[in-house]
Short mmCIF file of C-alpha atoms in Angstrom, two decimals:
data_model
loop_
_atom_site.label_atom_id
_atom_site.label_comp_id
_atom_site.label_asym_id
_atom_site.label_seq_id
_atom_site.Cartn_x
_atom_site.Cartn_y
_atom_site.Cartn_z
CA UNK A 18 0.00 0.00 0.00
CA UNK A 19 1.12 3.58 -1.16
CA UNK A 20 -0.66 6.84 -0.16
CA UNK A 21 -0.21 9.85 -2.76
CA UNK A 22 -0.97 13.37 -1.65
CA UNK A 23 -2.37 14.70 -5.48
CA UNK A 24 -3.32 18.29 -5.47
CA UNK A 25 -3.11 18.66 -1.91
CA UNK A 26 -5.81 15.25 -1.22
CA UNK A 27 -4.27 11.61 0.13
CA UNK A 28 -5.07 8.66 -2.17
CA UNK A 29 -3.89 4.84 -1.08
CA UNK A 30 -2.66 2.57 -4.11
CA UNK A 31 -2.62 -0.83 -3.48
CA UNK A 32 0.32 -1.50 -5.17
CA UNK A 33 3.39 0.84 -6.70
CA UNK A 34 2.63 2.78 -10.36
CA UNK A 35 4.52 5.03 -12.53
CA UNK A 36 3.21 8.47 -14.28
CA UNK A 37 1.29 7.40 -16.66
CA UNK A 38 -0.45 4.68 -14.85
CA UNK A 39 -1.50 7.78 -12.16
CA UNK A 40 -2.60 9.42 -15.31
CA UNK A 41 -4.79 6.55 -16.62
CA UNK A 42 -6.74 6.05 -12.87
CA UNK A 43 -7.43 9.79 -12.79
CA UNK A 44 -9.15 9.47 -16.16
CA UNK A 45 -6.75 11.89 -17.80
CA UNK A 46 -5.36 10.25 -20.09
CA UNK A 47 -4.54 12.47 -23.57
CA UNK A 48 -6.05 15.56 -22.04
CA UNK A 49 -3.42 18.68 -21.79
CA UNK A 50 -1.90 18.74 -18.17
CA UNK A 51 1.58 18.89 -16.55
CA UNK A 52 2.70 17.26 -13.77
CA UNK A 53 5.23 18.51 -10.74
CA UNK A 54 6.17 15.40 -8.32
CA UNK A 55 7.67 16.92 -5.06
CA UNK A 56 8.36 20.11 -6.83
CA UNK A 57 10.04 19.19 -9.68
CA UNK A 58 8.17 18.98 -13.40
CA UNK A 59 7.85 15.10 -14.96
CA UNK A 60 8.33 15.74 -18.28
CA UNK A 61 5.63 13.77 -20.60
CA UNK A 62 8.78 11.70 -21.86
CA UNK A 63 9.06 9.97 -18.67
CA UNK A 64 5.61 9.64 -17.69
CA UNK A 65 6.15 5.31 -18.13
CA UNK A 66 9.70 5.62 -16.69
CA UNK A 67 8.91 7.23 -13.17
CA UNK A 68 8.24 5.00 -10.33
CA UNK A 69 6.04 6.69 -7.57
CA UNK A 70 6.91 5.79 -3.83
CA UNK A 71 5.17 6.17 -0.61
CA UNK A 72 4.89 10.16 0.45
CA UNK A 73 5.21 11.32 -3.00
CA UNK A 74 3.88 14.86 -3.46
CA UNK A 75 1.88 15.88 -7.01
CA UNK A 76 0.85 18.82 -8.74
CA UNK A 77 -1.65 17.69 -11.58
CA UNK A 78 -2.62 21.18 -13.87
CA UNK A 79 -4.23 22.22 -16.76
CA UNK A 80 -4.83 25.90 -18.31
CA UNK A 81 -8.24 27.72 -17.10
CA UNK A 82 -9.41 31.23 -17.92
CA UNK A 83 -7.67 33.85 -16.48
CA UNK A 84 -6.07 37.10 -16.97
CA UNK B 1 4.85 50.47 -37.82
CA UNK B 2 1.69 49.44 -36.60
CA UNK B 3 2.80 45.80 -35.51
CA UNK B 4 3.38 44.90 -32.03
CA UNK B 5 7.21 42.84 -31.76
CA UNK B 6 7.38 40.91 -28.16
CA UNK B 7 10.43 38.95 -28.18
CA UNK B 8 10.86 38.50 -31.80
CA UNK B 9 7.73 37.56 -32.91
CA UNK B 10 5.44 40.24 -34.68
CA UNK B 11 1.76 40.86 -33.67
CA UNK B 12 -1.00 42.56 -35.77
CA UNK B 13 -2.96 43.10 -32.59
CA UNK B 14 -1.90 45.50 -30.13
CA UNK B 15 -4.68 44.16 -27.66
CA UNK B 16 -3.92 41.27 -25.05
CA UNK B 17 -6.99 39.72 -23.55
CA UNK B 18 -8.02 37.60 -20.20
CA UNK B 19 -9.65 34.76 -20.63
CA UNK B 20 -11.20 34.76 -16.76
CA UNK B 21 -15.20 35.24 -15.66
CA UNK B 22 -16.67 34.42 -19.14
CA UNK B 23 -19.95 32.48 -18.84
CA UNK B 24 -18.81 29.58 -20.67
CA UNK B 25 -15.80 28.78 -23.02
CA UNK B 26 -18.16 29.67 -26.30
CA UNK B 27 -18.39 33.23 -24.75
CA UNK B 28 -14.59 33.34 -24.14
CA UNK B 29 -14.03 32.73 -27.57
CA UNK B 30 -16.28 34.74 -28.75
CA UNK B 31 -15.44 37.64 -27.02
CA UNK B 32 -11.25 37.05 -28.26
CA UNK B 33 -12.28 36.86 -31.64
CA UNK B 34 -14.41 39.54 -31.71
CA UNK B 35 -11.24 41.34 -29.88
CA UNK B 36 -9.15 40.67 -32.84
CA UNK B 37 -6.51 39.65 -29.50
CA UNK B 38 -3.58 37.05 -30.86
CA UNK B 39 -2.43 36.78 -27.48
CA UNK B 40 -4.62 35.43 -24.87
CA UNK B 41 -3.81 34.61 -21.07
CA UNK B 42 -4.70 32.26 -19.15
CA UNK B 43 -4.48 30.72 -15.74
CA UNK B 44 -3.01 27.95 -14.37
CA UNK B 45 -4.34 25.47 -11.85
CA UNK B 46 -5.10 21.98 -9.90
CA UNK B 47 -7.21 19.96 -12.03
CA UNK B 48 -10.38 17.91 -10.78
CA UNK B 49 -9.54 14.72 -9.29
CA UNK B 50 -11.81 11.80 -10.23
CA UNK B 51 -14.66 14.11 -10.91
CA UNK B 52 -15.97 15.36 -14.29
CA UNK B 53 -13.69 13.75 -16.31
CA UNK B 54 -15.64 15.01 -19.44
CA UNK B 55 -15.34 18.42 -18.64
CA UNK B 56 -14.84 20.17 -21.29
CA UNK B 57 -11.05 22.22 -21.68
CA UNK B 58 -10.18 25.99 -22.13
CA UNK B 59 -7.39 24.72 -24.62
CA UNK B 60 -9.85 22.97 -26.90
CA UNK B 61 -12.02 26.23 -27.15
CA UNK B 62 -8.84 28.58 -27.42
CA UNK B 63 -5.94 26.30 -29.32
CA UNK B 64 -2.67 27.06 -29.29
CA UNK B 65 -2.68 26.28 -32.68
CA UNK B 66 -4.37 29.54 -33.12
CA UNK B 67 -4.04 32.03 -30.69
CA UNK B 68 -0.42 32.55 -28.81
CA UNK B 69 -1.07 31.37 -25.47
CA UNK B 70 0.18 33.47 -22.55
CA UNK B 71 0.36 31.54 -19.26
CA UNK B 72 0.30 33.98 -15.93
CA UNK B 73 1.07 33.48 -12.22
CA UNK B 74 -2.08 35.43 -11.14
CA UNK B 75 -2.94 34.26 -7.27
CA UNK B 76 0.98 34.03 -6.79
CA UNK B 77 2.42 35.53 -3.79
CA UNK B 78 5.53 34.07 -3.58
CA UNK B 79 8.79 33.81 -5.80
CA UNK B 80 8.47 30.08 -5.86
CA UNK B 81 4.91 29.33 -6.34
CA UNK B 82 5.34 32.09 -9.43
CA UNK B 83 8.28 30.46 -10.79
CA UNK B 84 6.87 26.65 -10.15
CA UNK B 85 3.76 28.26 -12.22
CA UNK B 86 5.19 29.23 -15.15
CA UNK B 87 7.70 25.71 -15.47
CA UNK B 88 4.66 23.63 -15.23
CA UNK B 89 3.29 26.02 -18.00
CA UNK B 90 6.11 25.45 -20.19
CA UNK B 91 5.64 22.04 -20.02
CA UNK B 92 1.69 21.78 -20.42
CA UNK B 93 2.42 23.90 -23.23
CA UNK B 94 5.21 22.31 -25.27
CA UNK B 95 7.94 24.43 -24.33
CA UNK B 96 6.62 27.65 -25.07
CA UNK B 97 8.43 29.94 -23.26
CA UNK B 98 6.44 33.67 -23.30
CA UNK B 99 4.89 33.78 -20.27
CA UNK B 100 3.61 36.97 -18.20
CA UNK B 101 4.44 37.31 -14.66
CA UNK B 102 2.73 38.94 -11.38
CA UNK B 103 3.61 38.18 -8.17
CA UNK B 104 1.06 39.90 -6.05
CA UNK B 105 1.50 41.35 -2.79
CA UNK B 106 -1.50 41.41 -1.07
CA UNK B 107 -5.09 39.76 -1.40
CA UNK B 108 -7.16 42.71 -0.83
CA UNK B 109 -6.07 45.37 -3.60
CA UNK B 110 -3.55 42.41 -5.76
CA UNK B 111 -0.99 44.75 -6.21
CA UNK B 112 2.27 43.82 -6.91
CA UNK B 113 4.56 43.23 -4.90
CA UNK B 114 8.16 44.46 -6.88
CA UNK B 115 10.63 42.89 -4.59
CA UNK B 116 9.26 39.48 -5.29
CA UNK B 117 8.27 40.08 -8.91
CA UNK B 118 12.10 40.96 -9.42
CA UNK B 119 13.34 37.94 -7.98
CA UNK B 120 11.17 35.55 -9.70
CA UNK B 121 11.71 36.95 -12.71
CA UNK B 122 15.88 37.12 -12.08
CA UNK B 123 14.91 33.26 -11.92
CA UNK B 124 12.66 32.77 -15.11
CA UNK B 125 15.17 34.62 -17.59
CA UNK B 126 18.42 32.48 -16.45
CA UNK B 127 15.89 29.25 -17.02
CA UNK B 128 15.41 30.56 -20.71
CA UNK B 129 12.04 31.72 -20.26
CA UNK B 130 10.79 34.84 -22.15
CA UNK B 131 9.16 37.17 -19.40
CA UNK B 132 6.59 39.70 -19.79
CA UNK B 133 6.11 41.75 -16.02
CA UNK B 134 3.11 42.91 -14.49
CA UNK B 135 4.26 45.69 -12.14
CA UNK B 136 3.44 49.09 -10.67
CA UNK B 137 3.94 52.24 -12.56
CA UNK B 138 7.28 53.31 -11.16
CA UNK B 139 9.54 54.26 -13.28
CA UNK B 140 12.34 52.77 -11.68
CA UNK B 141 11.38 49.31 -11.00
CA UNK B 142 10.07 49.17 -14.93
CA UNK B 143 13.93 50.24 -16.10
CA UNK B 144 15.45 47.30 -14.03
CA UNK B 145 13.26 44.61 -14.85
CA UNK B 146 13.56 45.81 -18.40
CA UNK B 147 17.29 45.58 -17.55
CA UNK B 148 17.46 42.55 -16.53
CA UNK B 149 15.94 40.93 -19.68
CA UNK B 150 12.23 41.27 -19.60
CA UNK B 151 10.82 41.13 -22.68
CA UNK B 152 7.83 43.60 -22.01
CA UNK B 153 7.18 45.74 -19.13
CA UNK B 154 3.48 45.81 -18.03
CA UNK B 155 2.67 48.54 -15.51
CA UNK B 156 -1.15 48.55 -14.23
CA UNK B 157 -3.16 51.59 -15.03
CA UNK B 158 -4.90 51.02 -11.93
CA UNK B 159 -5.89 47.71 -9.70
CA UNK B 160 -6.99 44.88 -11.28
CA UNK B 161 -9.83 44.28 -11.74
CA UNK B 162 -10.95 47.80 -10.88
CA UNK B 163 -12.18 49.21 -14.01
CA UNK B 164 -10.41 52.55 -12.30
CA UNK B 165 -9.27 53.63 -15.57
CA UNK B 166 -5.33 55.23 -16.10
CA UNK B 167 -4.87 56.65 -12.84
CA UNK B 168 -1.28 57.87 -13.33
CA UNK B 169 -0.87 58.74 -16.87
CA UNK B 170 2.54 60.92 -15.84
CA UNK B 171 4.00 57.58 -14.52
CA UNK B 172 2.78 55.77 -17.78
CA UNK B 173 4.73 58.58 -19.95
CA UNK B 174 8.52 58.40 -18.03
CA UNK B 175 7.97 54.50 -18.27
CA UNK B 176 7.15 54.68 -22.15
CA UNK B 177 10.31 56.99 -22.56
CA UNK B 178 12.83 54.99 -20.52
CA UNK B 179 12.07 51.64 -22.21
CA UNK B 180 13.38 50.01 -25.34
CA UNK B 181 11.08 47.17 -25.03
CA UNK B 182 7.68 47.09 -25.40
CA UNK B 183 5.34 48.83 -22.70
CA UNK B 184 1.99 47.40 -22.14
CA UNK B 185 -0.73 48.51 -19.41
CA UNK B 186 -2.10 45.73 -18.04
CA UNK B 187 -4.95 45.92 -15.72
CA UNK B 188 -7.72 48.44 -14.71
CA UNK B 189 -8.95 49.47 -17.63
CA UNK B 190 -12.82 49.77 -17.58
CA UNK B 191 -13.65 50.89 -20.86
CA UNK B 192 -13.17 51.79 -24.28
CA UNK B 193 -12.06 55.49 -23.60
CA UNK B 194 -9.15 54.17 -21.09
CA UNK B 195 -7.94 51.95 -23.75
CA UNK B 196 -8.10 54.78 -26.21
CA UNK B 197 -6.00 57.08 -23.61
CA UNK B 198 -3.18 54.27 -23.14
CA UNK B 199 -2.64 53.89 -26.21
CA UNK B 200 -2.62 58.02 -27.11
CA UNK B 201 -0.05 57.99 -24.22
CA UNK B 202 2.37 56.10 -26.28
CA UNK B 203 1.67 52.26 -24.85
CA UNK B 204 2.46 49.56 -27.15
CA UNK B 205 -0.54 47.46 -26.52
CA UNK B 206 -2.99 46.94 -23.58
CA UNK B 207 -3.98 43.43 -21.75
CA UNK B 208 -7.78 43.42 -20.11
CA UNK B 209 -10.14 40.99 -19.03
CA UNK B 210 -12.45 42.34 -16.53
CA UNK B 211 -13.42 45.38 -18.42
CA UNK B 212 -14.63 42.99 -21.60
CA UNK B 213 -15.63 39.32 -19.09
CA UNK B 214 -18.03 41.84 -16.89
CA UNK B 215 -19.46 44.10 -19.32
CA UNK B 216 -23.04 43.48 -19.50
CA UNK B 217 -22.38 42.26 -23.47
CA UNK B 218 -18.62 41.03 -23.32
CA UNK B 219 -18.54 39.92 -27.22
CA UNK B 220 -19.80 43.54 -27.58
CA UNK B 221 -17.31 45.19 -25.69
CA UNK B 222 -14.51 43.15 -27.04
CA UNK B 223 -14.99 44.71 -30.21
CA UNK B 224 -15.07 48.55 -28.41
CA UNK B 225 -12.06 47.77 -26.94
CA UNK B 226 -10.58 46.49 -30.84
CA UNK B 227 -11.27 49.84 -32.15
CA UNK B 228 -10.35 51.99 -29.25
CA UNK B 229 -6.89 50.18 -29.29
CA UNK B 230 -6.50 50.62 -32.84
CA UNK B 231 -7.85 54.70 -32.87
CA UNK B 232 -5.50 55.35 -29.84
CA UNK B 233 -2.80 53.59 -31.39
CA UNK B 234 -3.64 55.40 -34.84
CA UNK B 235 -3.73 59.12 -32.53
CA UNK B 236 -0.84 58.74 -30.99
CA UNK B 237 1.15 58.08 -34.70
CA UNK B 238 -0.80 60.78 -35.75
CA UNK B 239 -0.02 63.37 -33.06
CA UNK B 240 -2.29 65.15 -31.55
CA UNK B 241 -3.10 69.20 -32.04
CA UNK B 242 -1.08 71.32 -29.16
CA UNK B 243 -3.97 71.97 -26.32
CA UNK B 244 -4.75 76.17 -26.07
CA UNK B 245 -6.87 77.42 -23.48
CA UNK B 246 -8.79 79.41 -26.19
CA UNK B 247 -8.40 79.73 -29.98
CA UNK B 248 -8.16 82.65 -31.99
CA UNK B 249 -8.24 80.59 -35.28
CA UNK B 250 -11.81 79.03 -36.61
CA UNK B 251 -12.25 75.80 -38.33
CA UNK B 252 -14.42 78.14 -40.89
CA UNK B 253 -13.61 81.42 -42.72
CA UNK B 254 -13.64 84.66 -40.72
CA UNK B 255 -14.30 86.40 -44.49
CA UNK B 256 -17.94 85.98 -46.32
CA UNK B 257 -19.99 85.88 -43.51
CA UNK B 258 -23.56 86.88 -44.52
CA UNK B 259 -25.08 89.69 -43.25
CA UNK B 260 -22.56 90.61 -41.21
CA UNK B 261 -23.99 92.86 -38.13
CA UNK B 262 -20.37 93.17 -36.67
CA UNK B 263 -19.22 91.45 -33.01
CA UNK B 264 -21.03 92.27 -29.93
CA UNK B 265 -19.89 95.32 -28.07
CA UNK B 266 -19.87 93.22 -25.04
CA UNK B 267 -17.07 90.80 -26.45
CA UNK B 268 -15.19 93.57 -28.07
CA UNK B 269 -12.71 93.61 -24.80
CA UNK B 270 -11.79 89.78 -24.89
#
């Protein structure tokens, strides 16, 4: 068991994933966001090649209106 | 002469637009189009979790593809959640690097706060991004971040969000002299007449969103704000008559009046 804290919430895993795994359960898969794990950007090329671990810290965004 | 250069790339459009506190993303778009705006802004934040996986995306409405996305740090108050911001930014979108930066100092009025803005930005420029500042309108401040490599200086007319109109046009003017790069107000302009006097002032282009997202017809205001841009820009070229307190010199003929019956006595004396 692994707990996440994405955008600031706790989620358990039951067992270890990488990026793009994350990506997949969050139903985000192909939509335009960037990710920051424990304040440092994954870049999209290593979405399959990061591991996540126990205490990790994400930042999942996308663009919104704004000025 | 009448394009707008920011960092190397040329711009028809001398109006930036917001793309906050529209109704839905049809009305955003609507409302940039009818602004004639190639640059648009927008925000950056913590997607839904789980929920609303549908929903639909500002990106798909507004592609990059189309317009020249400008990605802000608006709610920032700190060096590094400005600077984590705008990397996350870059890499949403592709490694575009123009990106406008405002690190505010206080929730109640958002003004900027300069100390911070000027270390985030020292930051931003050594990582290779291209940085266009939001800032206050003094003069000083606007020649060092300038100095230090920002690609456009962006002094606020007045607080955003205000609608408060150009507040310190003197300000404006020294800051428009001093800079070789391009000068842009962004923020508190509440209608087409501010626009209009920005642009007469000398400003290279103007960003908004409030006064065209909260007008009571946005799509209709957008298109004001097009034309004031474009007439203030077209003034300023132009230049304006010298201002006289009176004038001794009619649009018409003084000669050929008909029946002429003379001046009145009583205005002889002026």
């Amino acid at each position: 068991m692994i707990q996440l804290i994405i955008n600031g919430q706790s989620q358990q895993f039951a067992a270890p994933l990488n990026v793009a795994q994350l990506i997949d359960h969050l139903s985000l898969q192909g939509k335009r966001i960037a990710i920051e794990r424990n304040g440092t950007i994954v870049p999209r090329s290593q979405f399959t090649e990061q591991l996540l671990v126990h205490g990790d810290r994400l930042e999942v965004v996308i663009a919104v209106g704004g000025g | 002469m009448n394009n707008l250069t920011i960092a190397g790339k040329t711009y028809a459009s001398r109006l930036l637009v917001g793309t906050g506190k529209y109704k839905d993303f049809a009305e955003t778009r609507a409302a940039v189009d009818a602004s004639g705006a190639e640059i648009i802004t927008v925000a950056i934040r913590r997607t839904n979790i789980g929920q609303n996986a549908n929903e639909p995306s500002l990106l798909e409405a507004l592609p990059p593809t189309k317009y020249t996305i400008l990605p802000n740090t608006a709610g920032c108050y700190t060096v590094e959640d400005a600077v984590r911001t705008l990397r996350l930014a870059r890499e949403l979108l592709d490694g575009h690097s123009l990106v406008k930066l405002e690190v505010l100092g206080d929730p109640k009025t958002l003004y900027p706060n300069v100390v911070e803005t000027i270390k985030a930005a020292e930051i931003l420029i050594k990582e290779g991004f291209q940085v266009m500042v939001y800032t206050s309108d003094d003069p000083i401040i606007a020649k060092q971040l300038e100095e230090m490599g920002c690609v456009a200086i962006m002094p606020l007319a007045s607080l955003i969000g205000s609608g408060m109109g150009i507040l310190n046009p003197w300000n404006l003017q020294i800051i428009i002299e001093n800079a070789k790069v391009p000068v842009l107000v962004d923020a508190g302009v509440g209608t087409a007449s501010d626009a209009v006097i920005a642009m007469e002032l000398g400003c290279d282009g103007v960003l908004m969103n409030t006064a065209i997202a909260a007008a009571k017809q946005p799509v209709l205001m957008a298109s004001a704000m097009r034309k004031a841009v474009e007439a203030g820009r077209e003034a300023y070229l132009a230049g304006r008559m010298a201002k006289k307190f009176y004038s001794a010199s009619p649009s018409s003929p003084i000669e050929g009046v008909i029946a002429r019956a003379g001046i009145p006595t009583s205005q002889k004396t002026i």
